[in-house]
CSV table of C-alpha atoms and ligand atoms in Angstrom, one decimal:
chain,number,residue,atom,x,y,z
A,1,MET,CA,-10.5,-37.7,7.7
A,2,SER,CA,-14.1,-36.7,8.0
A,3,LYS,CA,-15.5,-33.3,8.1
A,4,ILE,CA,-16.3,-33.1,11.7
A,5,ASP,CA,-12.7,-34.6,12.5
A,6,LEU,CA,-11.3,-31.6,10.1
A,7,PHE,CA,-13.9,-29.1,11.9
A,8,LEU,CA,-12.9,-30.5,15.6
A,9,ILE,CA,-9.1,-29.8,14.5
A,10,LEU,CA,-9.5,-26.4,13.2
A,11,LEU,CA,-11.8,-25.3,16.4
A,12,SER,CA,-9.4,-26.9,19.0
A,13,PHE,CA,-6.6,-25.0,17.0
A,14,SER,CA,-8.4,-21.8,16.9
A,15,ILE,CA,-9.2,-22.1,20.5
A,16,ASN,CA,-5.7,-22.7,21.3
A,17,LEU,CA,-4.9,-19.9,19.3
A,18,SER,CA,-7.4,-17.6,21.3
A,19,LEU,CA,-5.7,-18.9,24.3
A,20,ALA,CA,-1.9,-18.9,23.8
A,21,ILE,CA,-1.6,-15.3,22.6
A,22,ASP,CA,-1.6,-12.4,25.4
A,23,ASP,CA,-4.8,-10.8,25.8
A,24,GLU,CA,-3.4,-7.6,24.2
A,25,CYS,CA,-2.9,-9.2,21.1
A,26,TYR,CA,-6.9,-8.8,20.2
A,27,MET,CA,-7.2,-5.5,21.9
A,28,THR,CA,-7.6,-1.9,20.3
A,29,VAL,CA,-5.4,1.1,22.1
A,30,PRO,CA,-8.4,2.2,24.6
A,31,GLU,CA,-8.9,-1.1,25.5
A,32,ILE,CA,-5.2,-2.2,26.5
A,33,GLY,CA,-5.2,1.3,28.4
A,34,LYS,CA,-8.6,-0.1,30.3
A,35,HIS,CA,-6.8,-3.5,30.8
A,36,PHE,CA,-3.9,-1.9,32.6
A,37,GLY,CA,-6.5,0.2,34.6
A,38,TYR,CA,-6.3,3.8,32.7
A,39,GLU,CA,-9.6,5.6,31.8
A,40,SER,CA,-9.5,5.6,27.8
A,41,GLU,CA,-11.3,7.9,24.9
A,42,VAL,CA,-11.8,7.6,21.5
A,43,HIS,CA,-11.8,10.7,19.4
A,44,LEU,CA,-12.5,11.0,15.8
A,45,VAL,CA,-11.1,13.4,13.2
A,46,ARG,CA,-12.1,14.9,10.1
A,47,THR,CA,-9.0,15.7,7.9
A,48,THR,CA,-9.7,18.5,5.3
A,49,ASP,CA,-9.3,15.6,3.0
A,50,GLU,CA,-12.1,13.8,4.4
A,51,TYR,CA,-10.2,10.9,6.1
A,52,ILE,CA,-11.8,9.9,9.7
A,53,LEU,CA,-8.8,9.3,12.0
A,54,GLU,CA,-8.9,7.8,15.8
A,55,LEU,CA,-7.4,9.9,18.3
A,56,HIS,CA,-7.0,7.8,21.5
A,57,ARG,CA,-6.8,9.6,24.8
A,58,ILE,CA,-5.5,8.8,28.5
A,59,PRO,CA,-6.5,11.3,30.4
A,60,CYS,CA,-5.5,10.4,34.1
A,61,LYS,CA,-3.4,8.3,36.0
A,62,GLN,CA,-3.7,4.6,36.7
A,63,ASN,CA,-6.8,3.7,38.8
A,64,GLU,CA,-7.8,7.3,38.8
A,65,LYS,CA,-10.6,9.2,37.6
A,66,CYS,CA,-9.7,13.0,36.7
A,67,ASP,CA,-11.4,15.9,36.1
A,68,ARG,CA,-11.2,16.6,32.3
A,69,SER,CA,-11.6,20.3,32.4
A,70,SER,CA,-8.6,20.9,34.7
A,71,LYS,CA,-5.9,22.3,32.4
A,72,ARG,CA,-2.9,19.6,32.4
A,73,PRO,CA,-0.1,20.0,30.1
A,74,ILE,CA,-0.8,17.5,26.7
A,75,VAL,CA,1.7,15.3,25.5
A,76,PHE,CA,0.8,14.6,21.9
A,77,MET,CA,2.3,11.1,20.6
A,78,GLN,CA,3.2,10.1,17.0
A,79,HIS,CA,3.9,6.8,15.9
A,80,GLY,CA,6.3,5.8,13.5
A,81,LEU,CA,6.7,3.9,10.0
A,82,LEU,CA,4.6,0.2,9.6
A,83,ALA,CA,3.5,1.4,13.3
A,84,ASP,CA,0.2,2.8,15.2
A,85,GLY,CA,-0.7,4.1,18.4
A,86,PHE,CA,0.4,1.0,20.0
A,87,SER,CA,3.5,2.1,19.9
A,88,TRP,CA,3.3,3.9,23.0
A,89,ILE,CA,2.0,1.0,25.1
A,90,PRO,CA,3.3,-2.2,24.2
A,91,ASN,CA,5.0,-3.3,27.6
A,92,LEU,CA,3.5,-3.2,31.4
A,93,ALA,CA,1.9,0.1,32.9
A,94,ASN,CA,5.3,1.4,34.6
A,95,GLN,CA,7.4,0.7,31.0
A,96,SER,CA,5.3,2.1,28.4
A,97,ALA,CA,5.5,5.9,27.3
A,98,GLY,CA,1.9,6.1,27.3
A,99,PHE,CA,1.3,5.1,30.6
A,100,VAL,CA,4.3,6.4,32.0
A,101,PHE,CA,3.8,10.0,31.2
A,102,ALA,CA,-0.3,9.3,31.9
A,103,ASP,CA,1.3,8.7,35.6
A,104,ALA,CA,3.4,11.7,35.8
A,105,GLY,CA,0.2,13.7,35.2
A,106,PHE,CA,0.2,14.4,31.6
A,107,ASP,CA,-3.2,14.6,29.6
A,108,ILE,CA,-2.2,11.9,26.9
A,109,TRP,CA,-3.3,11.8,23.3
A,110,ILE,CA,-2.0,9.1,20.8
A,111,ALA,CA,-2.1,9.6,17.4
A,112,ASN,CA,-3.2,7.2,14.3
A,113,SER,CA,-2.0,8.0,10.9
A,114,ARG,CA,-4.4,7.2,8.2
A,115,GLY,CA,-4.1,3.6,6.7
A,116,THR,CA,-3.7,2.2,10.3
A,117,PRO,CA,-6.2,-0.1,11.5
A,118,ALA,CA,-8.1,2.3,13.9
A,119,SER,CA,-8.2,4.8,11.0
A,120,GLN,CA,-9.2,3.4,7.8
A,121,LYS,CA,-12.1,5.6,6.9
A,122,HIS,CA,-12.9,8.0,4.6
A,123,ILE,CA,-16.4,10.1,3.7
A,124,GLY,CA,-16.1,9.2,0.4
A,125,TYR,CA,-14.7,5.8,-0.1
A,126,GLY,CA,-13.6,2.5,1.9
A,127,PRO,CA,-10.1,1.3,1.8
A,128,GLU,CA,-10.8,-1.2,-0.6
A,129,ASN,CA,-10.7,1.9,-3.0
A,130,GLN,CA,-7.6,2.5,-4.4
A,131,LYS,CA,-7.9,6.4,-4.1
A,132,PHE,CA,-7.7,5.8,-0.2
A,133,TRP,CA,-4.0,4.7,-0.4
A,134,ASN,CA,-3.0,7.6,-2.2
A,135,PHE,CA,-0.9,8.9,0.4
A,136,THR,CA,2.5,9.2,2.3
A,137,TRP,CA,3.7,10.7,5.8
A,138,GLN,CA,3.6,14.3,3.5
A,139,GLN,CA,0.1,14.1,3.9
A,140,MET,CA,0.1,12.6,6.9
A,141,SER,CA,1.9,15.4,8.0
A,142,GLU,CA,-0.2,18.2,6.0
A,143,PHE,CA,-3.6,16.8,6.9
A,144,ASP,CA,-3.8,14.2,9.7
A,145,LEU,CA,-1.1,16.3,12.3
A,146,THR,CA,-2.9,19.4,11.9
A,147,ALA,CA,-6.6,18.3,12.2
A,148,SER,CA,-5.4,15.9,15.1
A,149,VAL,CA,-3.6,19.0,17.0
A,150,ASP,CA,-6.6,21.3,16.3
A,151,LEU,CA,-9.0,18.7,17.9
A,152,VAL,CA,-7.0,17.9,20.6
A,153,LEU,CA,-6.8,22.0,21.6
A,154,LYS,CA,-10.2,22.5,21.0
A,155,GLU,CA,-11.4,19.7,23.2
A,156,THR,CA,-8.8,20.6,26.3
A,157,LYS,CA,-9.3,24.9,25.7
A,158,GLN,CA,-5.6,24.7,25.5
A,159,GLU,CA,-3.3,26.7,23.4
A,160,PHE,CA,-0.4,24.4,23.0
A,161,LEU,CA,0.8,20.8,23.5
A,162,TYR,CA,3.9,18.9,23.9
A,163,TYR,CA,5.0,16.7,20.8
A,164,LEU,CA,6.5,13.0,20.9
A,165,GLY,CA,7.2,11.6,17.8
A,166,HIS,CA,9.1,8.6,16.9
A,167,SER,CA,10.8,8.1,13.6
A,168,GLN,CA,8.6,8.8,10.9
A,169,GLY,CA,6.5,10.8,13.7
A,170,THR,CA,9.6,13.1,13.7
A,171,MET,CA,9.3,13.3,9.9
A,172,ILE,CA,5.8,14.3,10.1
A,173,MET,CA,6.5,17.5,12.4
A,174,PHE,CA,9.9,18.3,10.9
A,175,SER,CA,8.1,18.6,7.6
A,176,ARG,CA,5.1,20.6,9.2
A,177,LEU,CA,7.1,23.2,11.5
A,178,ALA,CA,9.4,23.8,8.3
A,179,GLU,CA,6.4,24.7,6.3
A,180,ASN,CA,3.8,26.4,8.6
A,181,PRO,CA,4.7,29.0,11.3
A,182,GLU,CA,1.4,29.4,12.1
A,183,PHE,CA,0.8,25.7,13.2
A,184,ALA,CA,4.4,25.9,15.1
A,185,LYS,CA,2.6,28.3,17.5
A,186,LYS,CA,1.1,25.0,18.6
A,187,ILE,CA,4.0,23.1,19.4
A,188,ARG,CA,5.4,24.2,22.6
A,189,HIS,CA,8.3,21.5,22.4
A,190,PHE,CA,9.3,19.1,19.9
A,191,HIS,CA,10.9,16.0,21.2
A,192,ALA,CA,12.3,13.6,18.3
A,193,LEU,CA,12.7,10.1,19.6
A,194,ALA,CA,15.3,8.4,16.9
A,195,PRO,CA,14.5,11.3,14.6
A,196,VAL,CA,15.1,11.2,10.7
A,197,ALA,CA,15.0,14.3,8.7
A,198,THR,CA,16.9,12.6,5.9
A,199,VAL,CA,18.1,9.1,5.5
A,200,SER,CA,20.8,9.2,3.3
A,201,HIS,CA,23.2,6.8,5.5
A,202,ILE,CA,20.6,4.4,6.4
A,203,GLY,CA,21.9,1.2,7.3
A,204,GLY,CA,19.3,-1.2,7.9
A,205,LEU,CA,17.2,-2.7,5.3
A,206,PHE,CA,18.1,-0.4,2.4
A,207,GLY,CA,21.8,-0.1,3.1
A,208,LEU,CA,22.1,-3.8,3.3
A,209,PHE,CA,21.0,-4.1,0.1
A,210,GLY,CA,22.5,-0.9,-1.6
A,211,THR,CA,21.1,1.0,-4.2
A,212,LYS,CA,20.8,-1.7,-7.1
A,213,PHE,CA,17.8,-3.0,-4.6
A,214,LEU,CA,16.2,0.2,-4.2
A,215,THR,CA,15.9,0.8,-7.8
A,216,TYR,CA,14.4,-2.5,-8.4
A,217,ALA,CA,12.0,-2.0,-5.3
A,218,GLU,CA,11.2,1.5,-6.6
A,219,ILE,CA,10.2,0.3,-9.9
A,220,LEU,CA,8.2,-2.8,-8.5
A,221,LEU,CA,6.4,-0.8,-5.9
A,222,GLY,CA,5.7,2.1,-8.9
A,223,ARG,CA,3.8,-0.8,-10.6
A,224,LEU,CA,1.5,-1.9,-8.0
A,225,PRO,CA,-1.6,-0.1,-8.1
A,226,TYR,CA,-2.2,2.3,-5.1
A,227,SER,CA,-2.9,-0.2,-2.2
A,228,PRO,CA,-2.2,-1.5,1.5
A,229,LEU,CA,1.3,-2.3,2.5
A,230,SER,CA,-0.2,-5.1,5.0
A,231,ILE,CA,0.0,-8.5,6.5
A,232,PRO,CA,-3.3,-10.2,6.8
A,233,ARG,CA,-5.0,-10.2,10.1
A,234,THR,CA,-5.2,-14.0,10.4
A,235,VAL,CA,-1.6,-14.3,8.9
A,236,GLN,CA,-0.5,-11.7,11.9
A,237,LYS,CA,-2.2,-13.8,14.4
A,238,MET,CA,-0.5,-17.0,13.3
A,239,ILE,CA,2.7,-15.5,13.4
A,240,SER,CA,2.1,-13.8,16.4
A,241,TYR,CA,0.9,-17.2,18.0
A,242,MET,CA,4.0,-19.2,16.8
A,243,CYS,CA,6.4,-16.9,17.9
A,244,SER,CA,5.0,-16.6,21.4
A,245,ARG,CA,4.3,-20.5,21.5
A,246,PHE,CA,7.1,-22.4,19.9
A,247,PHE,CA,9.7,-20.3,21.6
A,248,MET,CA,11.1,-18.9,18.3
A,249,GLN,CA,11.4,-15.3,19.6
A,250,ASN,CA,14.7,-14.6,18.7
A,251,ILE,CA,14.0,-15.6,15.2
A,252,CYS,CA,10.6,-13.7,15.6
A,253,THR,CA,12.0,-10.8,16.4
A,254,LEU,CA,13.8,-10.4,13.2
A,255,ASP,CA,10.6,-9.3,11.6
A,256,ILE,CA,10.9,-5.9,13.5
A,257,GLY,CA,14.5,-6.6,13.7
A,258,PHE,CA,15.2,-6.8,10.3
A,259,ILE,CA,14.6,-3.2,9.3
A,260,ASP,CA,16.1,-2.1,12.5
A,261,GLY,CA,19.3,-4.1,13.3
A,262,ASN,CA,19.1,-5.4,16.6
A,263,GLU,CA,17.2,-5.2,19.6
A,264,LYS,CA,18.0,-6.0,23.0
A,265,MET,CA,15.7,-4.5,25.1
A,266,PHE,CA,12.6,-6.1,24.3
A,267,ASN,CA,10.6,-7.9,26.4
A,268,GLN,CA,11.1,-11.6,24.8
A,269,SER,CA,7.6,-13.1,26.0
A,270,ARG,CA,5.9,-10.1,24.7
A,271,VAL,CA,7.0,-10.5,21.1
A,272,GLY,CA,4.2,-12.2,20.4
A,273,VAL,CA,1.9,-9.1,21.4
A,274,TYR,CA,4.4,-6.9,19.7
A,275,LEU,CA,3.5,-8.9,16.4
A,276,CYS,CA,0.0,-8.7,16.6
A,277,HIS,CA,0.2,-5.0,16.1
A,278,THR,CA,3.6,-4.4,13.8
A,279,PRO,CA,3.8,-4.2,11.2
A,280,ALA,CA,0.5,-2.2,11.3
A,281,ALA,CA,-0.6,-1.1,7.7
A,282,THR,CA,0.3,2.0,5.7
A,283,SER,CA,0.3,2.8,2.0
A,284,VAL,CA,2.6,1.2,-0.9
A,285,LYS,CA,3.1,5.0,-1.9
A,286,ASP,CA,4.5,5.9,1.7
A,287,LEU,CA,7.6,3.2,1.5
A,288,GLN,CA,7.7,4.5,-2.4
A,289,HIS,CA,8.3,8.0,-0.7
A,290,TRP,CA,10.9,6.7,1.7
A,291,ILE,CA,13.0,5.1,-0.8
A,292,GLN,CA,12.9,8.4,-2.8
A,293,LEU,CA,14.5,10.3,0.0
A,294,VAL,CA,17.3,7.5,0.3
A,295,LYS,CA,18.0,7.8,-3.2
A,296,SER,CA,18.0,11.5,-3.5
A,297,GLN,CA,19.7,12.2,0.0
A,298,THR,CA,16.8,15.0,0.2
A,299,VAL,CA,13.9,15.9,2.5
A,300,SER,CA,11.2,16.3,-0.2
A,301,LYS,CA,7.9,15.9,-1.2
A,302,PHE,CA,6.8,12.9,-3.4
A,303,ASP,CA,8.4,13.1,-6.6
A,304,TYR,CA,5.9,12.4,-9.4
A,305,GLY,CA,8.4,12.7,-12.3
A,306,THR,CA,9.3,15.6,-14.0
A,307,ASP,CA,6.0,16.3,-15.8
A,308,GLY,CA,3.8,14.8,-12.8
A,309,ASN,CA,5.6,17.3,-10.6
A,310,ILE,CA,5.0,20.3,-12.8
A,311,ILE,CA,1.4,19.7,-12.6
A,312,GLU,CA,1.3,18.7,-8.7
A,313,TYR,CA,4.2,21.4,-7.6
A,314,GLY,CA,4.4,23.9,-10.6
A,315,GLN,CA,8.0,22.6,-10.7
A,316,PRO,CA,10.0,20.0,-12.2
A,317,THR,CA,11.5,18.6,-8.8
A,318,PRO,CA,9.7,18.0,-5.7
A,319,PRO,CA,10.2,20.8,-3.3
A,320,GLU,CA,12.3,20.4,-0.4
A,321,TYR,CA,11.4,21.1,3.0
A,322,ASP,CA,13.8,23.6,4.7
A,323,LEU,CA,14.7,22.7,8.1
A,324,THR,CA,16.4,25.9,8.8
A,325,GLN,CA,12.8,27.4,8.9
A,326,ILE,CA,12.0,25.6,12.3
A,327,ASN,CA,12.0,27.6,15.5
A,328,THR,CA,10.0,25.4,17.9
A,329,PRO,CA,12.6,24.3,20.6
A,330,THR,CA,13.5,20.8,19.8
A,331,TYR,CA,15.2,17.9,21.5
A,332,LEU,CA,16.8,14.9,20.2
A,333,TYR,CA,17.3,11.6,21.2
A,334,TRP,CA,18.8,8.9,19.3
A,335,SER,CA,21.6,6.3,19.6
A,336,ARG,CA,24.9,5.1,17.8
A,337,ASP,CA,23.2,1.8,17.3
A,338,ASP,CA,20.2,3.1,15.6
A,339,ILE,CA,20.9,2.2,12.0
A,340,LEU,CA,17.7,3.9,10.7
A,341,ALA,CA,18.3,6.9,12.2
A,342,ASP,CA,22.0,7.5,11.3
A,343,THR,CA,24.4,9.6,13.6
A,344,GLN,CA,25.7,11.0,10.5
A,345,ASP,CA,22.2,12.1,9.1
A,346,ILE,CA,20.9,13.4,12.6
A,347,ARG,CA,24.6,15.5,12.4
A,348,ASP,CA,24.8,16.7,8.9
A,349,SER,CA,21.0,17.5,8.3
A,350,ILE,CA,19.4,18.2,11.7
A,351,LEU,CA,22.0,19.3,14.0
A,352,SER,CA,23.7,21.8,11.3
A,353,LYS,CA,20.4,23.2,10.1
A,354,MET,CA,18.7,23.5,13.0
A,355,ASN,CA,21.3,25.0,15.5
A,356,LYS,CA,19.5,27.8,16.6
A,357,THR,CA,16.8,25.5,17.9
A,358,ILE,CA,18.0,22.3,18.9
A,359,ALA,CA,17.5,22.7,22.9
A,360,GLY,CA,18.7,19.7,23.7
A,361,SER,CA,20.7,16.4,22.5
A,362,LEU,CA,20.6,12.9,24.2
A,363,GLU,CA,22.5,10.1,23.0
A,364,LEU,CA,21.1,6.8,24.5
A,365,PRO,CA,23.4,3.8,24.7
A,366,HIS,CA,22.7,0.7,22.6
A,367,TYR,CA,19.2,1.7,21.6
A,368,SER,CA,18.0,0.3,18.2
A,369,HIS,CA,15.0,1.9,16.1
A,370,MET,CA,12.4,0.2,18.0
A,371,ASP,CA,13.9,0.3,21.5
A,372,PHE,CA,12.7,3.9,21.8
A,373,VAL,CA,9.2,2.8,22.1
A,374,PHE,CA,9.4,-1.0,22.5
A,375,GLY,CA,12.4,-1.3,25.0
A,376,THR,CA,11.7,-1.8,28.4
A,377,HIS,CA,14.9,0.3,29.7
A,378,ALA,CA,13.5,3.3,28.0
A,379,ALA,CA,11.5,4.0,31.6
A,380,PHE,CA,14.8,4.1,33.2
A,381,ASP,CA,16.9,6.2,31.1
A,382,LEU,CA,14.9,7.9,28.8
A,383,TYR,CA,11.3,8.6,29.6
A,384,PRO,CA,12.1,10.6,33.0
A,385,LYS,CA,14.3,13.1,31.2
A,386,ILE,CA,11.8,14.1,28.8
A,387,ILE,CA,9.1,14.4,31.7
A,388,GLU,CA,11.5,16.1,33.6
A,389,THR,CA,11.9,18.5,31.0
A,390,ILE,CA,8.4,19.4,30.1
A,391,GLN,CA,7.3,19.9,34.0
A,392,ASP,CA,10.1,22.4,34.3
A,393,ASP,CA,9.1,23.7,30.8
A,394,TYR,CA,5.0,24.0,32.0
A,395,ASN,CA,5.8,25.1,35.5
A,396,LYS,CA,7.9,28.4,33.8
A,397,TYR,CA,5.1,28.9,31.7
A,398,ARG,CA,2.7,28.9,34.8
A,399,ILE,CA,4.7,31.4,36.5
A,400,THR,CA,5.1,33.8,33.7
A,401,ARG,CA,1.3,33.4,33.0
A,402,MET,CA,0.4,34.3,36.7
A,403,HIS,CA,2.7,37.3,36.7
A,404,LYS,CA,1.1,38.4,33.5
A,405,LEU,CA,-2.6,37.9,35.1
A,406,LYS,CA,-1.4,40.1,38.3
A,407,LYS,CA,-0.1,42.7,36.3
A,408,HIS,CA,-3.6,43.0,34.4
A,409,LEU,CA,-5.4,43.1,38.2
B,501,NAG,C1,-3.0,10.5,-6.3
B,501,NAG,O1,-2.9,11.9,-5.9
B,501,NAG,C2,-1.8,12.4,-6.7
B,501,NAG,C3,-1.6,13.8,-6.3
B,501,NAG,O2,-2.7,14.5,-6.0
B,501,NAG,C4,-2.8,12.4,-8.0
B,501,NAG,O3,-2.1,13.2,-9.0
B,501,NAG,C5,-3.6,11.0,-8.6
B,501,NAG,O4,-4.3,11.3,-9.8
B,501,NAG,C6,-4.0,10.9,-7.3
B,501,NAG,N1,-4.5,9.2,-7.8
B,501,NAG,C7,-5.6,8.4,-7.6
B,501,NAG,C8,-5.5,7.0,-8.0
B,501,NAG,O5,-6.1,8.8,-6.9
B,502,NAG,C1,7.6,-9.2,30.1
B,502,NAG,O1,6.1,-9.6,29.9
B,502,NAG,C2,5.4,-10.5,30.5
B,502,NAG,C3,3.9,-11.1,29.9
B,502,NAG,O2,3.3,-9.7,29.6
B,502,NAG,C4,5.3,-9.9,31.9
B,502,NAG,O3,4.5,-10.9,32.6
B,502,NAG,C5,6.6,-10.0,32.6
B,502,NAG,O4,6.5,-9.3,33.8
B,502,NAG,C6,7.4,-8.8,31.8
B,502,NAG,N1,9.0,-8.7,32.2
B,502,NAG,C7,9.3,-7.6,32.5
B,502,NAG,C8,11.1,-7.9,32.8
B,502,NAG,O5,8.8,-6.6,32.3
B,503,NAG,C1,25.0,26.8,12.8
B,503,NAG,O1,25.5,25.9,11.8
B,503,NAG,C2,25.7,27.1,11.0
B,503,NAG,C3,25.8,26.1,9.7
B,503,NAG,O2,26.7,25.0,9.9
B,503,NAG,C4,27.2,27.8,11.4
B,503,NAG,O3,27.5,28.9,10.6
B,503,NAG,C5,26.6,28.7,12.8
B,503,NAG,O4,27.7,29.1,13.4
B,503,NAG,C6,25.7,27.7,13.8
B,503,NAG,N1,25.1,28.5,14.7
B,503,NAG,C7,25.3,28.1,16.1
B,503,NAG,C8,24.8,29.2,17.0
B,503,NAG,O5,26.1,27.1,16.2
B,504,NAG,C1,8.2,-2.2,36.1
B,504,NAG,O1,7.6,-3.3,37.1
B,504,NAG,C2,8.4,-4.6,36.7
B,504,NAG,C3,7.8,-5.7,37.4
B,504,NAG,O2,7.1,-5.4,38.8
B,504,NAG,C4,10.1,-4.5,37.5
B,504,NAG,O3,10.4,-5.7,37.4
B,504,NAG,C5,10.4,-3.2,36.4
B,504,NAG,O4,11.7,-2.9,37.0
B,504,NAG,C6,9.9,-2.2,36.6
B,504,NAG,N1,10.2,-1.2,36.0
B,504,NAG,C7,10.6,0.3,36.0
B,504,NAG,C8,10.9,1.1,34.9
B,504,NAG,O5,10.2,0.6,37.1
């Protein structure tokens, strides 16, 4: 075969590749927003430890231009582990949380944690430096969340926002609320989808292989230098191509389904698009932290070992987060079929410790872990309930504020 032939074959393959996958495969969150007819903005956040993150905003309804300065309730959306902002806009406009909430009249802000494709910048060094990947959800909570929320409130001149978190996105909020009552004032409601605040009874990948596997995995990960946990972009595109092309969707959903159990509600013909964006990169250390939690059955900061903990925290064991300190009205959305956010964990850790502040708890039928964001059903049985709750609350807030203003006059 001549070089030209090989060149032509490769060329036709790559043309094929770009044609076969849905356009959204190649798009960023703001581009997907525009693709579906939504105004989209990118805002840069600088954290106090100098990471640069992208926040994606969908300020208006579909095919509308709106007045940015008019005060509307803000919904801040925080994705989970190995995911990014795409989690909130994976399906058609009437099925994806980001779009459905925008159409309900909310000002949508979508976070991208450090390490995800949109947030791989740092003032001092790039992602090729080991230091860049020296983080877990603990830093996403301490630095990314706080800086992002502050930027949103400054930009919109508002005092609070409504928070919607999925999976690790709930841990990021649980830990922050437990530690920082000042920060908690900025969060009007916490809506927790597939909440995780301990992972003792986890039944997915980890549960499947048992503690022995976990111990090996922990040792293995511990040997790796600080590095990203990601699939190279080209490989990810190839997987996506094969999964959308060769009718292997059922096998391909295993990629997401593996750590996940089952998924019955995905749009099978969009699996290629999901797989272009998921798994998104995070740090190896983040996964290490999760394994530590499964093994210790606690919600603690990263464990550096006795000596390391004394240096880092001034005590031999990593500090635990105290969920009983949380006072923010919290709504839980969970399912018996979600093997990552285990029902017993939710009962033992979240419901019992936070019972004074749990404002609502809704069990969803047959939801797997990713269905809360990727499932096309969520727009029927989940999002409308959250929207109603927030709208009711915001109306109450407006009425109370009006009464207060009148008294002053
Ligand atoms: C990673 O962070 C820990 C805790 O702050 C620190 O002790 C360690 O030196 C850092 N390692 C690198 C390679 O930056
Ligand atoms: C599934 O996704 C495809 C491709 O994006 C779309 O054309 C179709 O309408 C979707 N199906 C459902 C039931 O939402
Ligand atoms: C909350 O849980 C604690 C401990 O489980 C229990 O003692 C207390 O009565 C509960 N409070 C409410 C309001 O249910
Ligand atoms: C969204 O639109 C599709 C196609 O028009 C329709 O099949 C589906 O039922 C709609 N979903 C919702 C939640 O309204």
